[in-house]
CSV table of C-alpha atoms in Angstrom, one decimal:
chain,number,residue,atom,x,y,z
N,1,MET,CA,-96.5,43.6,163.5
N,2,PRO,CA,-96.6,47.2,162.2
N,3,ALA,CA,-99.8,47.1,161.6
N,4,ARG,CA,-100.9,46.3,164.8
N,5,SER,CA,-98.6,48.8,166.3
N,6,THR,CA,-100.1,51.8,164.6
N,7,ARG,CA,-103.7,51.0,165.8
N,8,ASP,CA,-102.0,50.0,169.4
N,9,PRO,CA,-98.8,51.5,170.0
N,10,ILE,CA,-98.8,49.6,173.5
N,11,GLU,CA,-97.9,46.2,172.8
N,12,ILE,CA,-99.3,44.1,175.3
N,13,GLY,CA,-98.7,40.1,175.2
N,14,LEU,CA,-101.6,37.2,175.7
N,15,ALA,CA,-100.6,37.0,179.3
N,16,GLU,CA,-101.5,41.0,180.2
N,17,HIS,CA,-104.8,40.5,177.7
N,18,ALA,CA,-106.5,37.9,179.7
N,19,CYS,CA,-105.3,39.2,183.4
N,20,LEU,CA,-106.8,42.7,181.8
N,21,ALA,CA,-110.1,41.3,180.2
N,22,LEU,CA,-110.6,39.8,183.9
N,23,VAL,CA,-109.5,43.0,185.6
N,24,ALA,CA,-112.3,44.8,183.1
N,25,ASP,CA,-114.8,41.7,183.9
N,26,GLY,CA,-114.3,42.9,187.8
N,27,ALA,CA,-111.6,40.7,189.4
N,28,SER,CA,-110.2,43.0,191.8
N,29,HIS,CA,-106.7,41.0,192.6
N,30,GLY,CA,-104.1,38.9,191.4
N,31,TRP,CA,-105.0,36.0,193.8
N,32,ALA,CA,-108.0,35.7,191.8
N,33,ILE,CA,-106.8,35.8,188.2
N,34,GLY,CA,-104.4,33.2,189.1
N,35,GLY,CA,-107.2,30.9,190.2
N,36,LEU,CA,-109.6,32.2,187.3
N,37,LEU,CA,-106.1,31.1,184.9
N,38,ALA,CA,-105.1,28.2,186.8
N,39,PRO,CA,-105.4,25.0,185.0
N,40,ASP,CA,-108.4,24.0,187.1
N,41,GLY,CA,-109.8,27.5,186.9
N,42,GLU,CA,-112.7,28.8,184.8
N,43,LEU,CA,-110.1,29.9,182.3
N,44,GLY,CA,-107.7,27.6,182.7
N,45,ARG,CA,-109.2,24.6,180.7
N,46,ILE,CA,-108.8,27.1,177.6
N,47,TRP,CA,-105.6,28.5,178.2
N,48,SER,CA,-103.9,28.6,181.7
N,49,LEU,CA,-101.2,30.6,183.1
N,50,SER,CA,-99.2,30.5,186.4
N,51,ARG,CA,-99.7,32.0,189.5
N,52,PRO,CA,-95.9,33.9,189.0
N,53,LEU,CA,-96.8,35.2,185.8
N,54,THR,CA,-99.9,36.5,186.6
N,55,TYR,CA,-98.5,38.8,188.8
N,56,ARG,CA,-95.6,39.4,186.3
N,57,ALA,CA,-98.8,40.2,183.6
N,58,ILE,CA,-100.3,42.6,186.4
N,59,ASP,CA,-96.9,44.4,187.1
N,60,GLN,CA,-96.6,45.1,183.6
N,61,LEU,CA,-100.3,45.8,183.4
N,62,THR,CA,-99.7,48.9,186.2
N,63,GLU,CA,-96.7,49.7,184.6
N,64,LYS,CA,-98.1,50.7,181.1
N,65,GLY,CA,-101.2,52.4,183.1
N,66,MET,CA,-103.8,49.8,182.0
N,67,ILE,CA,-104.8,49.1,185.9
N,68,THR,CA,-104.1,50.8,188.8
N,69,ARG,CA,-103.5,49.6,192.5
N,70,THR,CA,-106.9,50.8,194.6
N,71,GLY,CA,-105.4,49.7,198.2
N,72,THR,CA,-105.5,46.4,200.2
N,73,THR,CA,-107.9,43.7,201.3
N,74,ALA,CA,-107.4,40.9,204.1
N,75,GLY,CA,-106.8,37.5,202.2
N,76,ARG,CA,-106.2,34.4,203.7
N,77,GLY,CA,-102.8,34.5,205.4
N,78,ARG,CA,-101.5,37.9,204.0
N,79,ASP,CA,-103.4,41.5,202.6
N,80,ARG,CA,-104.3,41.4,199.0
N,81,ARG,CA,-103.5,44.6,197.0
N,82,THR,CA,-106.4,45.3,194.9
N,83,ILE,CA,-106.6,46.6,191.3
N,84,ALA,CA,-109.4,48.1,188.9
N,85,ILE,CA,-109.2,48.7,185.6
N,86,THR,CA,-108.1,52.4,184.2
N,87,ALA,CA,-110.0,53.8,180.8
N,88,ALA,CA,-106.8,53.3,178.8
N,89,GLY,CA,-107.0,49.9,179.6
N,90,ARG,CA,-111.0,49.8,178.9
N,91,ARG,CA,-109.9,50.6,175.8
N,92,VAL,CA,-107.3,48.6,175.0
N,93,ASN,CA,-109.2,45.0,176.3
N,94,ARG,CA,-112.1,45.9,174.2
N,95,ARG,CA,-110.1,46.6,171.3
N,96,TRP,CA,-108.4,43.0,171.9
N,97,LEU,CA,-112.0,41.4,172.4
N,98,ASP,CA,-113.3,42.6,169.6
N,99,GLU,CA,-110.2,42.1,166.7
N,100,PRO,CA,-109.4,38.8,165.1
N,101,VAL,CA,-106.4,36.8,165.5
N,102,GLU,CA,-103.9,37.1,162.8
N,103,HIS,CA,-102.7,33.1,162.6
N,104,LEU,CA,-104.4,30.1,162.8
N,105,ARG,CA,-102.5,28.8,165.2
N,106,ASP,CA,-103.7,31.8,167.1
N,107,VAL,CA,-107.5,30.1,166.9
N,108,ARG,CA,-106.8,27.3,169.8
N,109,THR,CA,-105.9,29.4,172.6
N,110,GLU,CA,-106.4,33.5,171.5
N,111,LEU,CA,-109.7,33.4,169.6
N,112,LEU,CA,-111.3,30.5,172.3
N,113,LEU,CA,-110.3,32.8,175.2
N,114,LYS,CA,-111.3,35.8,173.4
N,115,LEU,CA,-114.7,34.6,172.9
N,116,GLU,CA,-115.0,33.2,176.4
N,117,LEU,CA,-113.7,36.3,177.4
N,118,ARG,CA,-117.1,38.5,175.5
N,119,ASP,CA,-119.5,36.0,177.0
N,120,ARG,CA,-117.8,37.0,180.4
N,121,ALA,CA,-118.4,40.6,179.7
N,122,GLY,CA,-121.8,40.1,177.8
N,123,LEU,CA,-120.3,40.7,174.4
N,124,PRO,CA,-121.9,38.9,171.8
N,125,ARG,CA,-119.9,36.1,169.9
N,126,ALA,CA,-121.0,36.7,166.3
N,127,PRO,CA,-119.2,39.5,165.2
N,128,LEU,CA,-115.7,38.3,166.3
N,129,LEU,CA,-116.7,35.1,164.6
N,130,ASP,CA,-117.5,36.9,161.5
N,131,ALA,CA,-114.7,39.0,161.5
N,132,GLN,CA,-112.1,35.7,162.1
N,133,ALA,CA,-113.6,34.1,159.4
N,134,GLU,CA,-113.3,36.7,156.9
N,135,ALA,CA,-109.8,37.6,158.3
N,136,LEU,CA,-108.9,33.7,157.6
N,137,ALA,CA,-110.5,33.3,154.8
N,138,PRO,CA,-107.6,34.0,152.3
N,139,ILE,CA,-105.0,32.6,154.4
N,140,VAL,CA,-107.6,29.3,154.2
N,141,ASP,CA,-108.1,29.5,150.9
N,142,ALA,CA,-104.2,29.4,149.9
N,143,LEU,CA,-104.0,26.4,151.7
N,144,THR,CA,-106.7,24.1,151.0
N,145,GLN,CA,-106.0,24.7,147.6
N,146,VAL,CA,-102.9,23.1,147.2
N,147,ARG,CA,-102.6,20.3,144.7
N,148,GLU,CA,-100.3,17.4,145.2
N,149,PRO,CA,-99.0,17.8,148.7
N,150,ASP,CA,-96.4,17.1,150.9
N,151,LEU,CA,-96.9,16.1,154.2
N,152,VAL,CA,-96.2,19.5,155.9
N,153,ALA,CA,-98.7,20.9,153.1
N,154,LEU,CA,-101.2,17.9,153.5
N,155,TRP,CA,-101.0,18.8,157.3
N,156,ARG,CA,-101.3,22.3,156.7
N,157,ARG,CA,-104.9,22.1,154.5
N,158,GLU,CA,-106.3,19.9,157.2
N,159,ASN,CA,-105.1,22.2,159.5
N,160,ALA,CA,-106.7,25.2,157.8
N,161,ARG,CA,-109.9,22.8,157.2
N,162,ALA,CA,-110.5,22.4,160.8
N,163,VAL,CA,-110.0,26.6,161.5
N,164,GLN,CA,-113.1,26.9,158.7
N,165,ARG,CA,-115.5,24.2,160.5
N,166,PHE,CA,-114.6,25.2,163.7
N,167,LEU,CA,-115.5,29.0,162.6
N,168,SER,CA,-118.7,27.8,160.4
N,169,ALA,CA,-120.0,25.3,163.7
N,170,ALA,CA,-119.4,28.2,166.2
N,171,ARG,CA,-121.4,30.8,164.0
N,172,ALA,CA,-124.1,28.4,163.4
N,173,ALA,CA,-124.4,27.8,167.3
N,174,GLU,CA,-124.3,31.6,167.8
N,175,ALA,CA,-127.4,32.4,165.3
N,176,THR,CA,-129.1,29.3,167.0
N,177,SER,CA,-128.2,31.0,170.2
N,178,ASP,CA,-129.4,34.4,169.2
N,179,ALA,CA,-132.7,32.9,167.9
N,180,THR,CA,-133.2,31.7,171.4
N,181,ASP,CA,-132.1,34.5,173.3
N,182,ALA,CA,-134.8,36.4,171.5
N,183,ALA,CA,-137.0,34.1,173.8
N,184,THR,CA,-135.0,33.6,176.9
N,185,ASP,CA,-132.1,35.4,179.1
N,186,ALA,CA,-128.8,35.3,177.3
N,187,ASP,CA,-126.8,33.8,180.0
N,188,SER,CA,-129.7,31.5,181.3
N,189,GLY,CA,-127.6,28.3,180.1
N,190,SER,CA,-127.8,27.6,176.4
N,191,VAL,CA,-126.0,24.8,176.0
N,192,ASN,CA,-124.3,26.1,172.9
N,193,ARG,CA,-122.0,28.6,175.2
N,194,ALA,CA,-119.2,27.7,177.0
N,195,PRO,CA,-120.4,27.1,180.8
N,196,ARG,CA,-118.5,29.3,182.7
N,197,ALA,CA,-116.9,26.8,185.7
N,198,THR,CA,-116.2,23.6,184.2
N,199,GLY,CA,-113.5,22.3,185.5
N,200,ALA,CA,-112.3,19.5,183.2
Q,1,MET,CA,-95.5,7.6,180.7
Q,2,PRO,CA,-95.6,4.2,182.1
Q,3,ALA,CA,-96.7,2.4,179.1
Q,4,ARG,CA,-93.9,3.6,177.0
Q,5,SER,CA,-90.8,2.9,180.1
Q,6,THR,CA,-91.4,-0.5,180.0
Q,7,ARG,CA,-90.6,-1.0,176.6
Q,8,ASP,CA,-87.9,1.8,176.6
Q,9,PRO,CA,-86.3,1.7,179.6
Q,10,ILE,CA,-84.3,4.8,178.6
Q,11,GLU,CA,-86.0,7.9,178.3
Q,12,ILE,CA,-85.4,10.3,175.3
Q,13,GLY,CA,-87.1,13.1,174.2
Q,14,LEU,CA,-87.9,14.2,170.7
Q,15,ALA,CA,-84.6,16.5,170.2
Q,16,GLU,CA,-82.8,12.9,171.1
Q,17,HIS,CA,-84.5,11.0,168.6
Q,18,ALA,CA,-84.6,13.4,165.4
Q,19,CYS,CA,-80.7,13.8,166.3
Q,20,LEU,CA,-80.2,10.1,166.5
Q,21,ALA,CA,-82.2,9.8,163.2
Q,22,LEU,CA,-80.1,11.6,161.4
Q,23,VAL,CA,-76.7,10.0,162.6
Q,24,ALA,CA,-78.4,6.4,161.6
Q,25,ASP,CA,-79.0,8.0,158.1
Q,26,GLY,CA,-75.2,8.7,158.1
Q,27,ALA,CA,-74.8,12.1,159.8
Q,28,SER,CA,-71.6,12.1,160.6
Q,29,HIS,CA,-70.7,15.3,163.0
Q,30,GLY,CA,-73.0,17.7,164.9
Q,31,TRP,CA,-72.3,20.8,162.6
Q,32,ALA,CA,-74.3,18.7,159.5
Q,33,ILE,CA,-77.1,17.8,162.2
Q,34,GLY,CA,-77.3,21.2,162.6
Q,35,GLY,CA,-78.1,22.3,159.7
Q,36,LEU,CA,-80.3,19.5,158.6
Q,37,LEU,CA,-82.6,20.8,161.6
Q,38,ALA,CA,-81.7,24.6,161.2
Q,39,PRO,CA,-85.9,26.4,160.6
Q,40,ASP,CA,-84.4,26.5,156.5
Q,41,GLY,CA,-82.8,23.1,156.6
Q,42,GLU,CA,-84.4,19.8,154.8
Q,43,LEU,CA,-85.8,19.2,158.5
Q,44,GLY,CA,-86.6,22.2,159.7
Q,45,ARG,CA,-89.3,22.9,157.9
Q,46,ILE,CA,-91.2,20.1,160.0
Q,47,TRP,CA,-89.6,20.6,163.4
Q,48,SER,CA,-86.6,22.9,163.8
Q,49,LEU,CA,-83.6,22.7,166.6
Q,50,SER,CA,-81.2,25.2,167.5
Q,51,ARG,CA,-77.3,24.5,167.3
Q,52,PRO,CA,-77.2,24.5,170.6
Q,53,LEU,CA,-79.7,22.1,171.6
Q,54,THR,CA,-78.4,20.0,168.7
Q,55,TYR,CA,-75.1,20.0,170.6
Q,56,ARG,CA,-77.0,19.1,173.8
Q,57,ALA,CA,-78.6,16.2,172.1
Q,58,ILE,CA,-75.9,14.7,170.8
Q,59,ASP,CA,-74.3,14.7,174.4
Q,60,GLN,CA,-77.4,13.4,176.2
Q,61,LEU,CA,-76.9,10.7,173.5
Q,62,THR,CA,-73.1,9.7,173.9
Q,63,GLU,CA,-73.6,9.8,177.6
Q,64,LYS,CA,-76.6,7.2,177.3
Q,65,GLY,CA,-74.6,4.8,174.8
Q,66,MET,CA,-76.6,5.3,171.4
Q,67,ILE,CA,-73.9,7.3,169.9
Q,68,THR,CA,-70.2,7.1,170.3
Q,69,ARG,CA,-67.4,9.5,169.4
Q,70,THR,CA,-65.6,8.2,166.4
Q,71,GLY,CA,-63.0,10.8,165.9
Q,72,THR,CA,-62.1,14.3,164.5
Q,73,THR,CA,-62.4,15.7,160.5
Q,74,ALA,CA,-61.2,19.0,159.3
Q,75,GLY,CA,-64.0,21.4,159.6
Q,76,ARG,CA,-64.3,25.6,158.8
Q,77,GLY,CA,-62.1,26.9,161.6
Q,78,ARG,CA,-62.1,24.1,163.6
Q,79,ASP,CA,-62.1,20.7,163.8
Q,80,ARG,CA,-65.5,18.7,164.0
Q,81,ARG,CA,-66.0,15.6,165.8
Q,82,THR,CA,-67.1,13.0,164.4
Q,83,ILE,CA,-70.1,10.4,165.8
Q,84,ALA,CA,-71.6,7.0,164.5
Q,85,ILE,CA,-74.8,5.4,166.2
Q,86,THR,CA,-74.2,2.3,168.6
Q,87,ALA,CA,-76.0,-1.0,168.2
Q,88,ALA,CA,-78.2,0.6,171.0
Q,89,GLY,CA,-78.6,3.2,169.3
Q,90,ARG,CA,-79.8,1.5,166.6
Q,91,ARG,CA,-82.3,-0.5,168.0
Q,92,VAL,CA,-84.1,2.8,170.1
Q,93,ASN,CA,-84.2,4.2,166.5
Q,94,ARG,CA,-85.7,1.9,165.0
Q,95,ARG,CA,-88.5,1.3,167.5
Q,96,TRP,CA,-89.2,5.1,167.7
Q,97,LEU,CA,-89.9,5.0,163.7
Q,98,ASP,CA,-92.1,2.4,164.0
Q,99,GLU,CA,-94.2,3.9,166.9
Q,100,PRO,CA,-97.3,5.4,166.6
Q,101,VAL,CA,-97.6,8.6,168.8
Q,102,GLU,CA,-99.7,9.3,171.5
Q,103,HIS,CA,-101.3,12.0,171.3
Q,104,LEU,CA,-103.4,14.4,168.5
Q,105,ARG,CA,-101.2,17.3,169.7
Q,106,ASP,CA,-98.0,15.3,168.6
Q,107,VAL,CA,-99.8,14.7,164.7
Q,108,ARG,CA,-97.9,18.1,163.1
Q,109,THR,CA,-94.7,17.6,164.9
Q,110,GLU,CA,-93.1,14.4,165.9
Q,111,LEU,CA,-95.4,11.9,163.4
Q,112,LEU,CA,-94.5,14.3,160.4
Q,113,LEU,CA,-91.1,13.9,161.5
Q,114,LYS,CA,-91.2,10.0,161.8
Q,115,LEU,CA,-92.5,10.1,158.8
Q,116,GLU,CA,-90.0,12.4,156.8
Q,117,LEU,CA,-87.2,10.2,158.5
Q,118,ARG,CA,-88.5,7.1,157.3
Q,119,ASP,CA,-88.1,8.4,153.6
Q,120,ARG,CA,-85.1,9.1,154.5
Q,121,ALA,CA,-84.1,5.5,156.2
Q,122,GLY,CA,-85.7,3.8,153.4
Q,123,LEU,CA,-88.6,2.4,155.6
Q,124,PRO,CA,-92.3,2.7,153.8
Q,125,ARG,CA,-94.9,5.1,155.1
Q,126,ALA,CA,-97.5,3.1,155.1
Q,127,PRO,CA,-96.7,0.6,158.3
Q,128,LEU,CA,-96.3,3.3,160.8
Q,129,LEU,CA,-99.7,5.5,159.1
Q,130,ASP,CA,-101.7,2.6,159.5
Q,131,ALA,CA,-100.8,2.0,163.4
Q,132,GLN,CA,-101.1,5.8,164.0
Q,133,ALA,CA,-104.9,5.9,162.7
Q,134,GLU,CA,-105.3,2.5,164.9
Q,135,ALA,CA,-103.6,4.3,167.8
Q,136,LEU,CA,-105.7,7.6,167.7
Q,137,ALA,CA,-109.3,5.8,166.7
Q,138,PRO,CA,-110.7,5.6,170.1
Q,139,ILE,CA,-109.3,9.4,171.0
Q,140,VAL,CA,-110.8,10.8,167.2
Q,141,ASP,CA,-114.0,8.4,168.1
Q,142,ALA,CA,-114.6,10.0,171.2
Q,143,LEU,CA,-113.7,13.4,170.3
Q,144,THR,CA,-115.9,13.4,166.8
Q,145,GLN,CA,-118.8,12.2,168.7
Q,146,VAL,CA,-119.6,15.3,171.5
Q,147,ARG,CA,-122.7,16.5,171.0
Q,148,GLU,CA,-123.4,20.1,172.1
Q,149,PRO,CA,-120.6,20.8,172.7
Q,150,ASP,CA,-119.0,24.4,173.9
Q,151,LEU,CA,-116.2,26.3,172.1
Q,152,VAL,CA,-113.4,23.9,173.4
Q,153,ALA,CA,-114.9,20.8,172.7
Q,154,LEU,CA,-115.9,22.1,169.4
Q,155,TRP,CA,-112.5,23.0,168.5
Q,156,ARG,CA,-111.6,19.5,170.2
Q,157,ARG,CA,-113.4,18.3,167.3
Q,158,GLU,CA,-112.4,19.8,164.5
Q,159,ASN,CA,-108.7,19.0,165.5
Q,160,ALA,CA,-109.4,15.5,165.5
Q,161,ARG,CA,-111.5,15.2,162.4
Q,162,ALA,CA,-108.1,17.1,160.4
Q,163,VAL,CA,-106.1,14.6,162.4
Q,164,GLN,CA,-108.2,11.8,160.8
Q,165,ARG,CA,-108.0,13.4,157.5
Q,166,PHE,CA,-105.0,14.1,156.8
Q,167,LEU,CA,-103.9,10.4,158.1
Q,168,SER,CA,-106.3,9.3,155.2
Q,169,ALA,CA,-104.7,11.5,152.9
Q,170,ALA,CA,-101.6,10.4,153.8
Q,171,ARG,CA,-102.5,6.6,153.5
Q,172,ALA,CA,-104.2,7.1,150.0
Q,173,ALA,CA,-101.3,9.0,149.0
Q,174,GLU,CA,-98.8,6.4,150.1
Q,175,ALA,CA,-101.2,3.8,148.6
Q,176,THR,CA,-101.0,5.5,145.0
Q,177,SER,CA,-97.5,5.8,145.6
Q,178,ASP,CA,-96.9,2.3,146.5
Q,179,ALA,CA,-98.5,1.3,143.4
Q,180,THR,CA,-96.2,3.5,141.0
Q,181,ASP,CA,-93.0,2.2,143.1
Q,182,ALA,CA,-94.3,-1.0,141.7
Q,183,ALA,CA,-92.7,0.5,138.1
Q,184,THR,CA,-90.6,3.2,139.3
Q,185,ASP,CA,-88.0,3.9,142.0
Q,186,ALA,CA,-89.0,4.6,145.0
Q,187,ASP,CA,-87.1,7.8,145.2
Q,188,SER,CA,-87.8,9.0,142.2
Q,189,GLY,CA,-89.5,12.2,142.9
Q,190,SER,CA,-92.9,10.9,144.0
Q,191,VAL,CA,-95.3,14.1,144.1
Q,192,ASN,CA,-96.6,12.2,147.2
Q,193,ARG,CA,-93.6,12.0,149.0
Q,194,ALA,CA,-92.0,15.1,150.6
Q,195,PRO,CA,-89.4,16.7,148.6
Q,196,ARG,CA,-85.9,16.4,151.0
Q,197,ALA,CA,-84.4,20.0,150.2
Q,198,THR,CA,-87.4,22.2,150.4
Q,199,GLY,CA,-86.2,25.2,151.9
Q,200,ALA,CA,-89.2,27.1,153.1
């Protein structure tokens, strides 16, 4: 992905980005991050990561200078190494949270994860949703204008339409939510926002 | 999956089913099957499988008595072991080609593969499309009736609608195609059918 490389010389994957965002949000050790990303964790409903892969992502982030070890804290059974985000990590995280995904197939996981992590960081969803709709518009247009499609083209068309409708609905919900936010606190439980702890 | 197990005591995966259907369709050695399932092969546009995994699937099918070794034929460089489907394999294959998929996430790959393989076998698409629409109806209904959804529910709703629209469009195309087939040969190049060799 040369386009991304020019903007971000350090390539990191989705696992690293998710962990980095959670450290930026205040998670201070791998055990806590692993819990948030477990299938029944607060983020796991959107995208889950096993504990071994969580620890591996944290090691990668440390090697790349995006997080730093800060000491240890008492945990159940054994001490846990504590971590914190670095200035470099904060920049990479913020850029990622602002950046739309490239492919339709990334909407279900990466975009939803970014939106949820933006909520946690107190960032509005609307700018990313707008940028995302704009970024995917050419792909969606091309796929939905197919005539006399075969099965694969037919599926791609309906999938593109699903992404388009999802983005429209999310943006509409955001507009409603923004209007409500003018009167109430943004985190007071608007039905249009994903609850932070859902379990299922 | 106990429901499937009672109907089919021999559990085989998607790789095995795809290879089995291709042997049923006349492919007589692993090399040919690997070519059809390569990313640029006739089936690979829908679902691709590497050559090592293709050979592994053929070994599994042989162990399970669904295909049998019939000899060798001259290939480029070395001889190729030839294979043929057994009566048991034919039964398992036909049942699989008639059986709708269980989950929305299987529509893009497994259902499209079955539909394409039905074409190759000269079986009409309509019975499977009808059974599929009926099988997924409760899931689609539940997901599309969600009110005040969070992001994940919103995505699932639009994804369910995409499946619903895909099945409707495919069934409508089939109805048109059936009308056309009354006058012309089914394989004469109806625009509603996936071409057999598409490459991209």
